[in-house]
Amino acid sequence: MKIIGKKVITYSMLGLMQVGMFSSVAAAAPGSLHNDDSQRIAYLDRDDRRDDDRQRGHDDRKRQENERHEREMKRRPNESERDWHKRQKQEKKRHEQALRDIAALLIGFAIGSGSSNNG
């Protein structure tokens, strides 16, 4: 009987946690899910030229990072196999972090431009 009681309590708590998580997701959902068309959000026209420049800058930074990464991954003259693999491992970590930073910057721009347009 103790085992059944523990299982009931455990599954009940898991169910409550799931309900709690889904309620937070529903609260964060776009307004159209719980909006009865009584409110309308007016979006202002974005400055597309500025967005294009940001996108172009992002693409350039990403291209430059990929080119640098390719150069660094090649084996250098007089470099031992062990040193090369060690350097490759470190370079992969550095490259992944650089790409995350570039993506985060673009996401930051998108969020910033989106929030300024929600006036």
Coordinates of N, CA, C and O in Angstrom, one line a residue:
M1 N 0.8 -1.2 0.0 CA 0.0 0.0 0.0 C 0.9 1.3 0.0 O 0.5 2.2 -0.6
K2 N 2.0 1.2 0.7 CA 2.9 2.3 0.7 C 3.4 2.7 -0.7 O 3.5 3.9 -1.1
I3 N 3.7 1.7 -1.4 CA 4.3 1.9 -2.8 C 3.2 2.5 -3.7 O 3.5 3.5 -4.4
I4 N 2.0 2.1 -3.6 CA 0.9 2.7 -4.4 C 0.7 4.1 -4.0 O 0.5 5.0 -4.9
G5 N 0.7 4.4 -2.7 CA 0.6 5.8 -2.2 C 1.7 6.7 -2.7 O 1.4 7.8 -3.2
K6 N 2.9 6.2 -2.7 CA 4.0 7.0 -3.2 C 3.9 7.2 -4.7 O 4.1 8.3 -5.2
K7 N 3.4 6.2 -5.5 CA 3.2 6.4 -6.9 C 2.1 7.4 -7.2 O 2.3 8.3 -8.1
V8 N 1.0 7.3 -6.4 CA -0.1 8.3 -6.7 C 0.4 9.7 -6.4 O 0.1 10.6 -7.2
I9 N 1.1 9.9 -5.3 CA 1.6 11.2 -5.0 C 2.6 11.7 -6.0 O 2.5 12.9 -6.5
T10 N 3.5 10.8 -6.5 CA 4.5 11.2 -7.5 C 3.8 11.6 -8.8 O 4.1 12.7 -9.4
Y11 N 2.9 10.8 -9.3 CA 2.3 11.1 -10.5 C 1.4 12.3 -10.4 O 1.2 13.1 -11.4
S12 N 0.8 12.5 -9.3 CA 0.0 13.7 -9.1 C 0.8 15.0 -9.2 O 0.5 16.0 -9.8
M13 N 2.0 14.9 -8.5 CA 2.9 16.1 -8.6 C 3.4 16.3 -10.0 O 3.5 17.5 -10.4
L14 N 3.7 15.2 -10.7 CA 4.2 15.4 -12.1 C 3.0 16.0 -13.0 O 3.3 16.9 -13.8
G15 N 1.8 15.6 -12.7 CA 0.7 16.2 -13.5 C 0.5 17.6 -13.2 O 0.3 18.5 -14.1
L16 N 0.6 18.0 -11.9 CA 0.5 19.4 -11.5 C 1.7 20.3 -12.1 O 1.4 21.4 -12.6
M17 N 2.8 19.7 -12.2 CA 4.0 20.4 -12.8 C 3.7 20.7 -14.3 O 4.0 21.7 -14.8
Q18 N 3.2 19.6 -14.9 CA 2.9 19.8 -16.4 C 1.8 20.9 -16.6 O 1.9 21.7 -17.5
V19 N 0.8 20.8 -15.8 CA -0.3 21.9 -15.9 C 0.3 23.2 -15.7 O 0.0 24.2 -16.4
G20 N 1.2 23.4 -14.7 CA 1.9 24.6 -14.4 C 2.7 25.1 -15.6 O 2.7 26.3 -16.0
M21 N 3.5 24.2 -16.2 CA 4.3 24.5 -17.4 C 3.4 25.0 -18.5 O 3.7 25.9 -19.2
F22 N 2.4 24.2 -18.8 CA 1.5 24.6 -19.9 C 0.8 25.9 -19.7 O 0.5 26.6 -20.7
S23 N 0.4 26.2 -18.5 CA -0.2 27.4 -18.2 C 0.7 28.6 -18.5 O 0.3 29.6 -19.0
S24 N 2.0 28.5 -18.2 CA 2.9 29.5 -18.5 C 3.2 29.7 -20.0 O 3.3 30.8 -20.5
V25 N 3.1 28.6 -20.7 CA 3.3 28.6 -22.1 C 2.0 29.3 -22.7 O 2.2 30.1 -23.6
A26 N 0.9 29.0 -22.2 CA -0.4 29.6 -22.8 C -0.4 31.1 -22.5 O -0.8 31.9 -23.3
A27 N 0.2 31.5 -21.3 CA 0.2 32.9 -21.0 C 1.2 33.7 -21.9 O 1.0 34.8 -22.2
A28 N 2.2 33.0 -22.3 CA 3.2 33.6 -23.2 C 2.9 33.5 -24.6 O 3.6 34.1 -25.5
A29 N 1.8 32.8 -25.0 CA 1.4 32.7 -26.4 C 1.0 34.0 -27.0 O 0.7 35.0 -26.3
P30 N 1.0 34.1 -28.3 CA 0.6 35.3 -29.0 C -0.8 35.7 -28.6 O -1.6 34.9 -28.2
G31 N -1.1 37.0 -28.6 CA -2.3 37.5 -28.2 C -3.5 37.0 -29.0 O -4.6 37.0 -28.5
S32 N -3.3 36.5 -30.2 CA -4.4 36.0 -31.0 C -5.1 34.8 -30.4 O -6.2 34.5 -30.7
L33 N -4.4 34.0 -29.5 CA -4.9 32.9 -28.9 C -6.0 33.2 -27.9 O -7.0 32.5 -27.7
H34 N -5.8 34.3 -27.1 CA -6.8 34.6 -26.1 C -7.3 36.1 -26.4 O -7.6 36.8 -25.4
N35 N -7.3 36.5 -27.6 CA -7.8 37.8 -27.9 C -9.1 37.6 -28.7 O -9.1 36.9 -29.7
D36 N -10.1 38.3 -28.3 CA -11.4 38.2 -29.0 C -11.6 39.3 -30.1 O -12.7 39.8 -30.3
D37 N -10.5 39.7 -30.7 CA -10.5 40.7 -31.7 C -10.9 42.1 -31.2 O -11.2 43.0 -32.0
S38 N -11.0 42.3 -29.9 CA -11.3 43.6 -29.4 C -10.1 44.5 -29.3 O -10.3 45.7 -29.3
Q39 N -9.0 43.9 -29.4 CA -7.7 44.7 -29.4 C -7.0 44.4 -30.7 O -7.0 43.2 -31.2
R40 N -6.5 45.4 -31.3 CA -5.7 45.2 -32.5 C -4.3 45.8 -32.3 O -4.3 47.0 -31.7
I41 N -3.3 45.1 -32.6 CA -2.0 45.7 -32.5 C -1.6 46.3 -33.8 O -1.6 45.6 -34.9
A42 N -1.2 47.6 -33.8 CA -0.9 48.2 -35.0 C 0.7 48.2 -35.2 O 1.4 48.6 -34.3
Y43 N 1.1 47.6 -36.3 CA 2.5 47.5 -36.5 C 2.9 48.6 -37.5 O 2.3 48.8 -38.5
L44 N 4.0 49.2 -37.1 CA 4.5 50.3 -38.0 C 5.4 49.7 -39.0 O 6.0 48.6 -38.8
D45 N 5.5 50.3 -40.2 CA 6.4 49.8 -41.2 C 7.8 49.9 -40.7 O 8.3 50.9 -40.2
R46 N 8.6 48.8 -40.8 CA 9.9 48.7 -40.4 C 10.8 49.4 -41.5 O 10.5 49.5 -42.6
D47 N 11.9 49.8 -41.0 CA 12.9 50.4 -41.9 C 13.7 49.2 -42.5 O 14.6 48.7 -42.0
D48 N 13.2 48.7 -43.7 CA 13.7 47.5 -44.3 C 15.2 47.7 -44.7 O 15.9 46.7 -44.7
R49 N 15.6 48.9 -45.1 CA 17.0 49.1 -45.5 C 17.9 48.8 -44.3 O 18.9 48.2 -44.5
R50 N 17.5 49.3 -43.1 CA 18.3 49.1 -41.9 C 18.4 47.6 -41.6 O 19.4 47.0 -41.3
D51 N 17.3 46.9 -41.8 CA 17.2 45.4 -41.5 C 18.1 44.7 -42.5 O 18.8 43.7 -42.2
D52 N 18.1 45.1 -43.8 CA 18.9 44.5 -44.8 C 20.4 44.7 -44.5 O 21.2 43.8 -44.7
D53 N 20.7 45.9 -44.1 CA 22.1 46.2 -43.7 C 22.6 45.3 -42.5 O 23.7 44.8 -42.5
R54 N 21.7 45.2 -41.6 CA 22.1 44.3 -40.4 C 22.2 42.9 -40.9 O 23.2 42.2 -40.5
Q55 N 21.3 42.4 -41.7 CA 21.4 41.0 -42.2 C 22.7 40.9 -43.1 O 23.4 39.8 -42.9
R56 N 23.0 41.8 -43.9 CA 24.3 41.8 -44.7 C 25.5 41.7 -43.8 O 26.4 41.0 -44.0
G57 N 25.5 42.6 -42.8 CA 26.6 42.6 -41.8 C 26.7 41.3 -41.1 O 27.8 40.8 -40.9
H58 N 25.6 40.7 -40.7 CA 25.6 39.4 -40.1 C 26.2 38.3 -41.0 O 27.0 37.5 -40.6
D59 N 25.7 38.3 -42.2 CA 26.2 37.4 -43.2 C 27.7 37.5 -43.4 O 28.4 36.5 -43.6
D60 N 28.2 38.8 -43.5 CA 29.6 39.0 -43.7 C 30.4 38.5 -42.5 O 31.5 37.8 -42.7
R61 N 30.0 38.7 -41.3 CA 30.7 38.2 -40.1 C 30.7 36.7 -40.1 O 31.7 36.1 -39.7
K62 N 29.6 36.1 -40.4 CA 29.5 34.7 -40.4 C 30.4 34.1 -41.5 O 31.1 33.1 -41.3
R63 N 30.5 34.7 -42.7 CA 31.3 34.2 -43.8 C 32.8 34.3 -43.3 O 33.6 33.4 -43.5
Q64 N 33.2 35.5 -42.7 CA 34.5 35.7 -42.3 C 34.9 34.7 -41.2 O 36.0 34.1 -41.2
E65 N 34.0 34.4 -40.3 CA 34.3 33.4 -39.3 C 34.5 32.0 -39.9 O 35.4 31.3 -39.5
N66 N 33.7 31.7 -40.8 CA 33.8 30.4 -41.5 C 35.1 30.2 -42.2 O 35.8 29.2 -42.2
E67 N 35.5 31.3 -42.9 CA 36.8 31.3 -43.6 C 38.0 31.2 -42.6 O 38.9 30.4 -42.9
R68 N 37.9 31.9 -41.5 CA 39.0 31.8 -40.5 C 39.0 30.4 -39.9 O 40.1 29.9 -39.7
H69 N 37.8 29.9 -39.7 CA 37.8 28.5 -39.1 C 38.4 27.5 -40.1 O 39.1 26.6 -39.6
E70 N 38.1 27.6 -41.3 CA 38.7 26.7 -42.3 C 40.2 26.8 -42.3 O 40.9 25.8 -42.3
R71 N 40.7 28.0 -42.3 CA 42.2 28.2 -42.2 C 42.8 27.5 -41.0 O 43.8 26.9 -41.0
E72 N 42.1 27.7 -39.8 CA 42.7 27.2 -38.6 C 42.6 25.7 -38.5 O 43.4 25.1 -37.7
M73 N 41.7 25.1 -39.2 CA 41.5 23.6 -39.1 C 42.5 22.9 -39.9 O 42.7 21.7 -39.7
K74 N 43.2 23.5 -40.8 CA 44.2 22.9 -41.6 C 45.5 22.6 -40.8 O 45.8 23.4 -40.0
R75 N 46.1 21.6 -41.1 CA 47.4 21.2 -40.4 C 48.5 22.2 -40.9 O 48.7 22.4 -42.1
R76 N 49.3 22.6 -39.9 CA 50.4 23.5 -40.2 C 51.6 22.7 -40.4 O 51.8 21.6 -39.9
P77 N 52.6 23.3 -41.1 CA 53.9 22.6 -41.3 C 54.6 22.4 -40.0 O 54.5 23.3 -39.1
N78 N 55.2 21.3 -39.8 CA 56.0 21.0 -38.6 C 55.1 20.9 -37.4 O 55.6 21.0 -36.3
E79 N 53.8 20.6 -37.5 CA 52.9 20.4 -36.4 C 52.7 18.9 -36.2 O 52.3 18.2 -37.2
S80 N 52.8 18.4 -35.0 CA 52.6 17.0 -34.8 C 51.1 16.7 -34.9 O 50.3 17.6 -34.7
E81 N 50.8 15.4 -35.1 CA 49.5 15.0 -35.2 C 48.7 15.3 -33.9 O 47.6 15.7 -33.9
R82 N 49.3 15.0 -32.7 CA 48.7 15.3 -31.4 C 48.4 16.8 -31.2 O 47.3 17.1 -30.8
D83 N 49.4 17.6 -31.6 CA 49.1 19.1 -31.4 C 48.0 19.6 -32.4 O 47.2 20.4 -32.0
W84 N 48.0 19.0 -33.6 CA 47.0 19.4 -34.6 C 45.6 19.1 -34.0 O 44.7 19.9 -34.1
H85 N 45.4 17.8 -33.5 CA 44.1 17.4 -33.0 C 43.7 18.3 -31.8 O 42.6 18.6 -31.7
K86 N 44.7 18.6 -31.0 CA 44.4 19.4 -29.8 C 43.9 20.8 -30.2 O 43.0 21.3 -29.7
R87 N 44.6 21.4 -31.2 CA 44.3 22.7 -31.7 C 42.9 22.6 -32.4 O 42.1 23.6 -32.3
Q88 N 42.7 21.6 -33.2 CA 41.4 21.4 -33.8 C 40.2 21.4 -32.8 O 39.2 22.0 -33.0
K89 N 40.4 20.7 -31.7 CA 39.4 20.6 -30.7 C 39.1 22.0 -30.1 O 37.9 22.4 -29.9
Q90 N 40.2 22.7 -29.8 CA 40.0 24.0 -29.2 C 39.3 25.0 -30.2 O 38.5 25.8 -29.9
E91 N 39.7 24.8 -31.5 CA 39.2 25.7 -32.5 C 37.7 25.4 -32.7 O 36.9 26.3 -33.0
K92 N 37.3 24.2 -32.7 CA 35.9 23.9 -32.8 C 35.1 24.5 -31.7 O 34.0 25.1 -32.0
K93 N 35.6 24.5 -30.5 CA 34.9 25.1 -29.4 C 34.8 26.6 -29.6 O 33.7 27.2 -29.4
R94 N 35.9 27.2 -30.0 CA 35.9 28.7 -30.2 C 35.0 29.1 -31.4 O 34.3 30.1 -31.3
H95 N 35.0 28.3 -32.4 CA 34.2 28.5 -33.6 C 32.7 28.4 -33.2 O 31.9 29.3 -33.6
E96 N 32.3 27.4 -32.5 CA 30.9 27.3 -32.1 C 30.5 28.5 -31.2 O 29.4 29.0 -31.4
Q97 N 31.3 28.9 -30.3 CA 31.0 30.1 -29.5 C 30.9 31.3 -30.3 O 30.0 32.1 -30.1
A98 N 31.8 31.5 -31.3 CA 31.7 32.7 -32.2 C 30.4 32.7 -33.0 O 29.8 33.7 -33.1
L99 N 30.0 31.5 -33.5 CA 28.8 31.5 -34.3 C 27.6 31.8 -33.4 O 26.6 32.4 -33.8
R100 N 27.6 31.3 -32.1 CA 26.5 31.6 -31.2 C 26.4 33.1 -30.9 O 25.4 33.7 -30.8
D101 N 27.6 33.7 -30.7 CA 27.6 35.2 -30.5 C 27.1 35.9 -31.7 O 26.3 36.9 -31.5
I102 N 27.4 35.5 -32.9 CA 26.9 36.2 -34.1 C 25.4 36.0 -34.2 O 24.7 37.0 -34.5
A103 N 24.9 34.8 -33.9 CA 23.5 34.6 -34.0 C 22.8 35.4 -32.9 O 21.7 35.9 -33.1
A104 N 23.4 35.4 -31.7 CA 22.7 36.2 -30.6 C 22.6 37.6 -30.9 O 21.6 38.3 -30.6
L105 N 23.6 38.2 -31.6 CA 23.6 39.6 -32.0 C 22.4 39.8 -32.9 O 21.7 40.8 -32.8
L106 N 22.3 38.9 -33.9 CA 21.2 39.1 -34.9 C 19.8 39.0 -34.2 O 18.9 39.7 -34.4
I107 N 19.7 38.0 -33.3 CA 18.5 37.9 -32.5 C 18.2 39.1 -31.7 O 17.1 39.6 -31.6
G108 N 19.2 39.6 -31.1 CA 19.1 40.9 -30.3 C 18.6 42.0 -31.2 O 17.7 42.8 -30.7
F109 N 19.1 42.1 -32.4 CA 18.6 43.2 -33.3 C 17.2 42.9 -33.6 O 16.4 43.9 -33.7
A110 N 16.8 41.7 -33.9 CA 15.4 41.4 -34.3 C 14.5 41.7 -33.1 O 13.4 42.3 -33.3
I111 N 14.9 41.3 -31.9 CA 14.0 41.6 -30.8 C 13.9 43.1 -30.5 O 12.8 43.7 -30.3
G112 N 15.0 43.8 -30.7 CA 15.0 45.3 -30.5 C 14.2 46.0 -31.5 O 13.4 46.9 -31.2
S113 N 14.3 45.6 -32.8 CA 13.5 46.2 -33.8 C 12.0 45.8 -33.7 O 11.1 46.6 -33.9
G114 N 11.7 44.6 -33.2 CA 10.4 44.2 -33.0 C 9.7 44.9 -31.9 O 8.5 45.3 -31.9
S115 N 10.4 45.1 -30.8 CA 9.8 45.8 -29.6 C 9.6 47.3 -29.9 O 8.7 47.9 -29.4
S116 N 10.5 47.9 -30.7 CA 10.3 49.3 -31.0 C 9.1 49.5 -32.0 O 8.6 50.6 -32.1
N117 N 8.7 48.4 -32.7 CA 7.6 48.6 -33.7 C 6.3 48.3 -33.0 O 5.2 48.5 -33.6
N118 N 6.3 47.8 -31.8 CA 5.0 47.4 -31.2 C 4.3 48.6 -30.6 O 3.2 48.5 -30.0
G119 N 4.9 49.8 -30.6 CA 4.4 51.1 -30.1 C 3.1 51.0 -29.6 O 2.3 51.3 -28.9

